[in-house]
mmCIF file of C-alpha atoms in Angstrom:
data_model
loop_
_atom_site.group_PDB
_atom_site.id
_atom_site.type_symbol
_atom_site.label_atom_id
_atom_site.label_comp_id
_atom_site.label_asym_id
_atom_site.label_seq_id
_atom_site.Cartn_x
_atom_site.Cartn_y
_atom_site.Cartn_z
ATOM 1 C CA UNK Y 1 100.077 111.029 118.733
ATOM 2 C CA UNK Y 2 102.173 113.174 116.772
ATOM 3 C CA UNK Y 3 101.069 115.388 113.925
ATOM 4 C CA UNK Y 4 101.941 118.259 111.027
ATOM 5 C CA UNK Y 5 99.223 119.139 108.617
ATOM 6 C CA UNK Y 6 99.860 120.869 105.369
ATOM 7 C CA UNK Y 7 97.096 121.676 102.826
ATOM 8 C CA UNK Y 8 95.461 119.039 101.342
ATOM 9 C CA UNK Y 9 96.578 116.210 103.333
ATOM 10 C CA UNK Y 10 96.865 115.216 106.661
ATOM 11 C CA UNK Y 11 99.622 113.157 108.217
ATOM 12 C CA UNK Y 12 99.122 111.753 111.999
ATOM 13 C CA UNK Y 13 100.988 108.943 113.962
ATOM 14 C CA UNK Y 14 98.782 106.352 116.017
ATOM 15 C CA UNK Y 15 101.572 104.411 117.477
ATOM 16 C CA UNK Y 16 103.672 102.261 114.757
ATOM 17 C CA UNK Y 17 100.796 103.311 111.826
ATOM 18 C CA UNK Y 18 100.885 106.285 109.874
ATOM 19 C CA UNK Y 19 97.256 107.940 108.763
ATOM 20 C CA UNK Y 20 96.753 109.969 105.594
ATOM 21 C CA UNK Y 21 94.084 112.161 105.675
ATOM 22 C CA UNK Y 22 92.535 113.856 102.142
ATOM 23 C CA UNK Y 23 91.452 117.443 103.177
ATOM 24 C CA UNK Y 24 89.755 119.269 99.960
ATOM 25 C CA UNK Y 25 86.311 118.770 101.455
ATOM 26 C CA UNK Y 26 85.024 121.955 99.434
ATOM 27 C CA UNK Y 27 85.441 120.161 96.560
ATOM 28 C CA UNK Y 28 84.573 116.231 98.047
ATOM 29 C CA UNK Y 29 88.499 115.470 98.129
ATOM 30 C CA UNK Y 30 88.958 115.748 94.277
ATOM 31 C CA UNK Y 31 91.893 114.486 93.232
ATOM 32 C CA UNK Y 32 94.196 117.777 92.358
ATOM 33 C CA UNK Y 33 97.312 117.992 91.185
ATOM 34 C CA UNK Y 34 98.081 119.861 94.465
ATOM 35 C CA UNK Y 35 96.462 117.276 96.713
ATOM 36 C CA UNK Y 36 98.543 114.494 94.725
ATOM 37 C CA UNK Y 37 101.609 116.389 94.917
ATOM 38 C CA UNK Y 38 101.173 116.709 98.718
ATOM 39 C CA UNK Y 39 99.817 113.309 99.157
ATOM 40 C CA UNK Y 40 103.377 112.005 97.445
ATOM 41 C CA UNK Y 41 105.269 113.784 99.624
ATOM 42 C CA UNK Y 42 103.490 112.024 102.647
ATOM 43 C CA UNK Y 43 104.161 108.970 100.919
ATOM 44 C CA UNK Y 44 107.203 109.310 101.291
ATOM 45 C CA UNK Y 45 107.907 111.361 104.251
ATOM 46 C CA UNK Y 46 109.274 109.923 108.219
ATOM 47 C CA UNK Y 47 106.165 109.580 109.264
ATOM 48 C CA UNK Y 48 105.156 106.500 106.751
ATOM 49 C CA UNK Y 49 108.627 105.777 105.998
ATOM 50 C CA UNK Y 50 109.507 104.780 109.490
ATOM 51 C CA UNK Y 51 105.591 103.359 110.378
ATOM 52 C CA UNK Y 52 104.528 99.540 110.036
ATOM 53 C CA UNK Y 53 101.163 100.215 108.474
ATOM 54 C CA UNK Y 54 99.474 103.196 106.429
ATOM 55 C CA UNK Y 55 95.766 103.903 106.411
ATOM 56 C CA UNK Y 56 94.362 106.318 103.838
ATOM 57 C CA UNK Y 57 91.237 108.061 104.176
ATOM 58 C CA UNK Y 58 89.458 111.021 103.524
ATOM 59 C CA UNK Y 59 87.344 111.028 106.873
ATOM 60 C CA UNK Y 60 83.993 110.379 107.821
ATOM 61 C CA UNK Y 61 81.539 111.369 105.035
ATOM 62 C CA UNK Y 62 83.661 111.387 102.206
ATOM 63 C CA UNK Y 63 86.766 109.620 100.592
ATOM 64 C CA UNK Y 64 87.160 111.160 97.062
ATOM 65 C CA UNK Y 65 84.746 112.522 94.296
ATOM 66 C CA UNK Y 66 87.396 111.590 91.808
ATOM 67 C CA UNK Y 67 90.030 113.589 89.532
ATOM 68 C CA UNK Y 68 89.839 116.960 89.215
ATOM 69 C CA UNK Y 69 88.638 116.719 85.334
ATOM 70 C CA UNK Y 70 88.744 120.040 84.403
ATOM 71 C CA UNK Y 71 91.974 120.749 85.338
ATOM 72 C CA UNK Y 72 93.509 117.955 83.433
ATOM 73 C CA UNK Y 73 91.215 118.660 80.397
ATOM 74 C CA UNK Y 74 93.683 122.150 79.668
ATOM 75 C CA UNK Y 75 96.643 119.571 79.393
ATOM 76 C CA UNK Y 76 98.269 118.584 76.013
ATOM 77 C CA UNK Y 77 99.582 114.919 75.340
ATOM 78 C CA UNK Y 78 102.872 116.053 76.668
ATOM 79 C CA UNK Y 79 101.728 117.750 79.883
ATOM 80 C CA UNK Y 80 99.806 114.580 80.621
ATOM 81 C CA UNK Y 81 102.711 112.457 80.065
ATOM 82 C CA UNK Y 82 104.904 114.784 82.348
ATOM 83 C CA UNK Y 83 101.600 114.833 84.925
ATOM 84 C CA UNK Y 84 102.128 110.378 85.027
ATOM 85 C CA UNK Y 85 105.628 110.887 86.214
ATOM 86 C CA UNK Y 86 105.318 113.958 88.669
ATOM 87 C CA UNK Y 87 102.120 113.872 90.810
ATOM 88 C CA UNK Y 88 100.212 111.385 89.109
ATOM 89 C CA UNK Y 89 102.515 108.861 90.244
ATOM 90 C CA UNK Y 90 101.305 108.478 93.326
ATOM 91 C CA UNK Y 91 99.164 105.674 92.512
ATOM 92 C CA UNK Y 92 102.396 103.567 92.145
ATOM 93 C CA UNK Y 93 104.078 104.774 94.976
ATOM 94 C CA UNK Y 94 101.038 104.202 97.366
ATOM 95 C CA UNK Y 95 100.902 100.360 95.784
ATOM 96 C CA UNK Y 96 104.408 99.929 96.303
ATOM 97 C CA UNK Y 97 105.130 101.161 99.473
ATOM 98 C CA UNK Y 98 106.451 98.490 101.686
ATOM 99 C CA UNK Y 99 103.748 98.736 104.855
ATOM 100 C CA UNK Y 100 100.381 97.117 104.235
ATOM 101 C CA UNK Y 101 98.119 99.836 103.409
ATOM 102 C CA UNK Y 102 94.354 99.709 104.350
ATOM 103 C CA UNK Y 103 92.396 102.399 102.415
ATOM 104 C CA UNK Y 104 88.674 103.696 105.005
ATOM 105 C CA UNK Y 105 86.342 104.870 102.871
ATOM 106 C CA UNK Y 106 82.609 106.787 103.305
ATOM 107 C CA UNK Y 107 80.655 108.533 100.753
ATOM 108 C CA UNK Y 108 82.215 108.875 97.370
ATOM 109 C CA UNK Y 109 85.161 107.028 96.327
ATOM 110 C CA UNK Y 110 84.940 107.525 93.033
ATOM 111 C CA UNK Y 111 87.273 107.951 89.785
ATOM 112 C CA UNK Y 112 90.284 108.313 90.595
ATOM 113 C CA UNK Y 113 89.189 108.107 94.469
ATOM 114 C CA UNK Y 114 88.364 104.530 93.611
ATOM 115 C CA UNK Y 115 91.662 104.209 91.498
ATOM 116 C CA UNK Y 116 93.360 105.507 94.955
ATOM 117 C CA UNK Y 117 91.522 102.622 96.761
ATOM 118 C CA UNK Y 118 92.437 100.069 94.968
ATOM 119 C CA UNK Y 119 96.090 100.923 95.291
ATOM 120 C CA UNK Y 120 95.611 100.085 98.945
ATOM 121 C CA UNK Y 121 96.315 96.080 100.312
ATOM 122 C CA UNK Y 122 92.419 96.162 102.308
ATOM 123 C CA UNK Y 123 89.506 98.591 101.814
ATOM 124 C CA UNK Y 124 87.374 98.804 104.415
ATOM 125 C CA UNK Y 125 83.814 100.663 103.889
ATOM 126 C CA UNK Y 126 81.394 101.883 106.052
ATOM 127 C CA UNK Y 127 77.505 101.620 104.498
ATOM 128 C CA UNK Y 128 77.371 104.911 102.807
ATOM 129 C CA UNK Y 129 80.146 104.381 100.653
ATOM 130 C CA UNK Y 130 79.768 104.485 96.916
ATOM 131 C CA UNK Y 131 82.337 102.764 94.100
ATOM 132 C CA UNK Y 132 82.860 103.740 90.560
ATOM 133 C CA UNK Y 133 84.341 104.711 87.760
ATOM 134 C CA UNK Y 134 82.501 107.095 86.020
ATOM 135 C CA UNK Y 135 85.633 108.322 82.939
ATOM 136 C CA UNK Y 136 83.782 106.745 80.488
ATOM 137 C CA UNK Y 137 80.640 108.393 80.931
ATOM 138 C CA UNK Y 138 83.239 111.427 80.799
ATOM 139 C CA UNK Y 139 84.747 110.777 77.722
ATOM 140 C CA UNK Y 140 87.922 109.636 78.831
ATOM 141 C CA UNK Y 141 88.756 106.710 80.883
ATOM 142 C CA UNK Y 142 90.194 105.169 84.171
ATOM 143 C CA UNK Y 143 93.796 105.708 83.478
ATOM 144 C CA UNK Y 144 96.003 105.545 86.919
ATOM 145 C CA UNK Y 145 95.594 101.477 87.422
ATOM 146 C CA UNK Y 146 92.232 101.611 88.108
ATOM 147 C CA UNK Y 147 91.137 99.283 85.136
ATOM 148 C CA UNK Y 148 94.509 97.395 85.754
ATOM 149 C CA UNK Y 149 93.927 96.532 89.108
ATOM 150 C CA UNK Y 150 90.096 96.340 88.660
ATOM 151 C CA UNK Y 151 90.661 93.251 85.821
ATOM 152 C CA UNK Y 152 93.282 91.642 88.300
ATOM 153 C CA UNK Y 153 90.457 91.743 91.383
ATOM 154 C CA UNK Y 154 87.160 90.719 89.498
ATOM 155 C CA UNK Y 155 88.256 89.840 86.138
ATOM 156 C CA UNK Y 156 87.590 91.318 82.589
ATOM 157 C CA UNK Y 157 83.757 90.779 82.863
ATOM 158 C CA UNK Y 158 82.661 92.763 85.701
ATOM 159 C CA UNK Y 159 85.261 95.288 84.786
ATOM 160 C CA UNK Y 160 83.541 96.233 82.144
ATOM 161 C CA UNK Y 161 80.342 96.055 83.539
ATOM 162 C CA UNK Y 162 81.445 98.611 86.542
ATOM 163 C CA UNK Y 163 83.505 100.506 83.965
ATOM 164 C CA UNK Y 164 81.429 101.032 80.468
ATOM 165 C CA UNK Y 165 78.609 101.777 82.296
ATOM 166 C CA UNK Y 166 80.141 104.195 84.194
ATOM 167 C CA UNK Y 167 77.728 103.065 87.305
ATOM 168 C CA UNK Y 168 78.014 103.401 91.285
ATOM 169 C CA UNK Y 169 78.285 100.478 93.273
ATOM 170 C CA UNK Y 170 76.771 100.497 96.723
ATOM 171 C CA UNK Y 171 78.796 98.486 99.371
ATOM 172 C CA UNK Y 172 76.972 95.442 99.503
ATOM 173 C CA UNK Y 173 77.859 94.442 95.836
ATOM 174 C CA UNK Y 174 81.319 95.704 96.340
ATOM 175 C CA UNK Y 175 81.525 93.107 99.127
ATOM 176 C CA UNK Y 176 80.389 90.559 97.292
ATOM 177 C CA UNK Y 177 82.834 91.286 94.176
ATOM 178 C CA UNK Y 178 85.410 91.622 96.867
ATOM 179 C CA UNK Y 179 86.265 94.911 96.343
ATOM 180 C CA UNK Y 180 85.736 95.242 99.965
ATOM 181 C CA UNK Y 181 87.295 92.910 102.803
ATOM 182 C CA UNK Y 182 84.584 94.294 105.517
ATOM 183 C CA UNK Y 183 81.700 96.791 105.556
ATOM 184 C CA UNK Y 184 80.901 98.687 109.053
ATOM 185 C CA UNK Y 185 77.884 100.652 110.185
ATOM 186 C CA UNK Y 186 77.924 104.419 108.828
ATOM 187 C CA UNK Y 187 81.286 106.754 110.668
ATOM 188 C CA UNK Y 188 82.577 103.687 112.062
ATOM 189 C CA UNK Y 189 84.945 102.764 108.892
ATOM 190 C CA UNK Y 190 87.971 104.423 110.526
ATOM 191 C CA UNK Y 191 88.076 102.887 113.807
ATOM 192 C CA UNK Y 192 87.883 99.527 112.528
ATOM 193 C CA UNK Y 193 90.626 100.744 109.878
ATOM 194 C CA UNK Y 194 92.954 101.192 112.518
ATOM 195 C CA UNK Y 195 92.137 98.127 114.421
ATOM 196 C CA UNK Y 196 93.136 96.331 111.127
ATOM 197 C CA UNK Y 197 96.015 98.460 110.561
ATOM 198 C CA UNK Y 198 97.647 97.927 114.423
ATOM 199 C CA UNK Y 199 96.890 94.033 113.496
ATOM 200 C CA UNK Y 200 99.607 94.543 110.230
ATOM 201 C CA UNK Y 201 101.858 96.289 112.317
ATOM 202 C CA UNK Y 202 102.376 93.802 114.877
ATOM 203 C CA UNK Y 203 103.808 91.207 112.454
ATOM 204 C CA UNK Y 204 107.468 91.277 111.484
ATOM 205 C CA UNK Y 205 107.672 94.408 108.672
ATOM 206 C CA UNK Y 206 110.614 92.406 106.490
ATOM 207 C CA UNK Y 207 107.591 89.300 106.377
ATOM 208 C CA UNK Y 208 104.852 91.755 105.030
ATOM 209 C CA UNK Y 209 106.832 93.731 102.886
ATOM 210 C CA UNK Y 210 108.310 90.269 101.158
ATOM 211 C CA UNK Y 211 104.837 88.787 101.153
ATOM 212 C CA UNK Y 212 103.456 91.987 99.930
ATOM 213 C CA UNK Y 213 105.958 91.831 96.867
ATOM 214 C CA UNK Y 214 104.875 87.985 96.327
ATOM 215 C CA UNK Y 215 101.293 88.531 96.067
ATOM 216 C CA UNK Y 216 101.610 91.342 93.372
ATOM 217 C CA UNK Y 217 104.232 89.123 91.262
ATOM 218 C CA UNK Y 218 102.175 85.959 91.498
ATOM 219 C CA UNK Y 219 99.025 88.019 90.066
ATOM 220 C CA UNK Y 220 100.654 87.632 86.732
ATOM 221 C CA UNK Y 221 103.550 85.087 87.034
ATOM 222 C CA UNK Y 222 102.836 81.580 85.619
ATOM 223 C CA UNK Y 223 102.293 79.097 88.257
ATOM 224 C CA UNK Y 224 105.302 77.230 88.210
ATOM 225 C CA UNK Y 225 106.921 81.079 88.742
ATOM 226 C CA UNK Y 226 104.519 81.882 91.238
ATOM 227 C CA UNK Y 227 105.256 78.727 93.019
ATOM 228 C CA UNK Y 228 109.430 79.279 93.503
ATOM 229 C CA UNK Y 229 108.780 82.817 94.258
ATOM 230 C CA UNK Y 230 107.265 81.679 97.364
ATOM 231 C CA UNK Y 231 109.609 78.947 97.995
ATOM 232 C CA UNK Y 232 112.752 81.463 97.316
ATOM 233 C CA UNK Y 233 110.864 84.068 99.445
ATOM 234 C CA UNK Y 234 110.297 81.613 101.944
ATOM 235 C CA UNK Y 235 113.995 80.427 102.251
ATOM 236 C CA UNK Y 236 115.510 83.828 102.535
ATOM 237 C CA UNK Y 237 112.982 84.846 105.470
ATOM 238 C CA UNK Y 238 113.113 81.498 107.497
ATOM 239 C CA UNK Y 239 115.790 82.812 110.055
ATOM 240 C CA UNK Y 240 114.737 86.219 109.862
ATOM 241 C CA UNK Y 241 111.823 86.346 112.162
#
């Protein structure tokens, strides 16, 4: 396993996946400018760029407390709208990388820790995690896809039940809302995040990344559109596996 660590995350190679590891633990993994920054560039350094699956994580008590709030609270409009396209981007980038991502998660995962999670393709949780979005209680609000992706996973009603009231889920609701796609006993969320992960890998990466691409266009396509996306999709890969 190869590895180079610097600052606030962690990149290591387990075979063909790539693992991102958030390291702020002094301050529960909150989400820094910094730590973005860094987490970006592992996004998109050799390590992930040349893997078959990613797992994020940010080891085994913790996955992230959320934004760092007071450091965006000193911005103006203009230095948030500059922060959306420099580190805060990351969301994006994570949810459009190519590789299936699976997102292990303990402890907090909250904010923009839970907006981070939801970028991922499968969250798995072990039984101490805890989900939410707590902006609102903040006075601001979830504002790097969390809401987006929230609405497109369990619809505008629960949203705003998770959201307005600013509340924190425990795993077994978050399984049942499907936030999750498996709970495991407490510390045991990465190993079976790399079991899943080394399952991705082993199918064809053009397949995944194609199907990957699908999925996210058919969440808001009409069906008809939805329906010759797959057919197209599945004409151009037929003779490429």
């Amino acid at each position: 396993m190869g590895a180079a660590e610097a600052g606030t995350v962690h990149t290591a190679r387990h075979g063909s996946v790539a693992v991102l590891t958030l390291r702020r633990e002094a301050k529960l993994n909150a989400l820094s400018t910094r730590l973005e920054a860094e987490l970006l560039a592992a996004v998109r350094s050799e390590p992930v760029r040349t893997s078959r699956a990613v797992v994020i994580t940010g080891g085994l008590t913790v996955f992230s407390a959320g934004a760092d709030v007071g450091e965006l609270r000193e911005m103006t409009p203009e230095a948030i709208a500059a922060y959306y396209r420099a580190s805060g981007a990351v969301y994006e980038e994570v949810a459009d990388l190519e590789q299936p991502v699976v997102a292990a998660i303990a402890g907090h995962c909250l904010g923009g820790g839970l907006e981070l999670a939801l970028a991922a393709d499968i969250r798995v949780a072990d039984a101490t995690a805890r989900l939410g979005l707590p902006e609102v209680g903040l006075g601001i609000l979830p504002s790097s896809g969390g809401i987006t992706r929230l609405v497109r996973a369990v619809g505008p009603a629960r949203t705003r039940d998770l959201v307005l009231r600013a509340r924190r889920m425990p795993v077994a609701e978050a399984r049942e809302w499907g936030l999750l796609s498996e709970v495991t006993p407490e510390g045991a969320h990465m190993e079976r995040a790399l079991q899943i992960a080394g399952e991705l890998a082993e199918h064809p990466p053009l397949a995944v990344s194609v199907t990957k691409q699908v999925i996210a266009a058919a969440t808001d396509a009409p069906r008809e559109s939805a329906l010759l996306l797959e057919r197209l999709a599945y004409a151009a890969l037929n003779r490429t596996g």
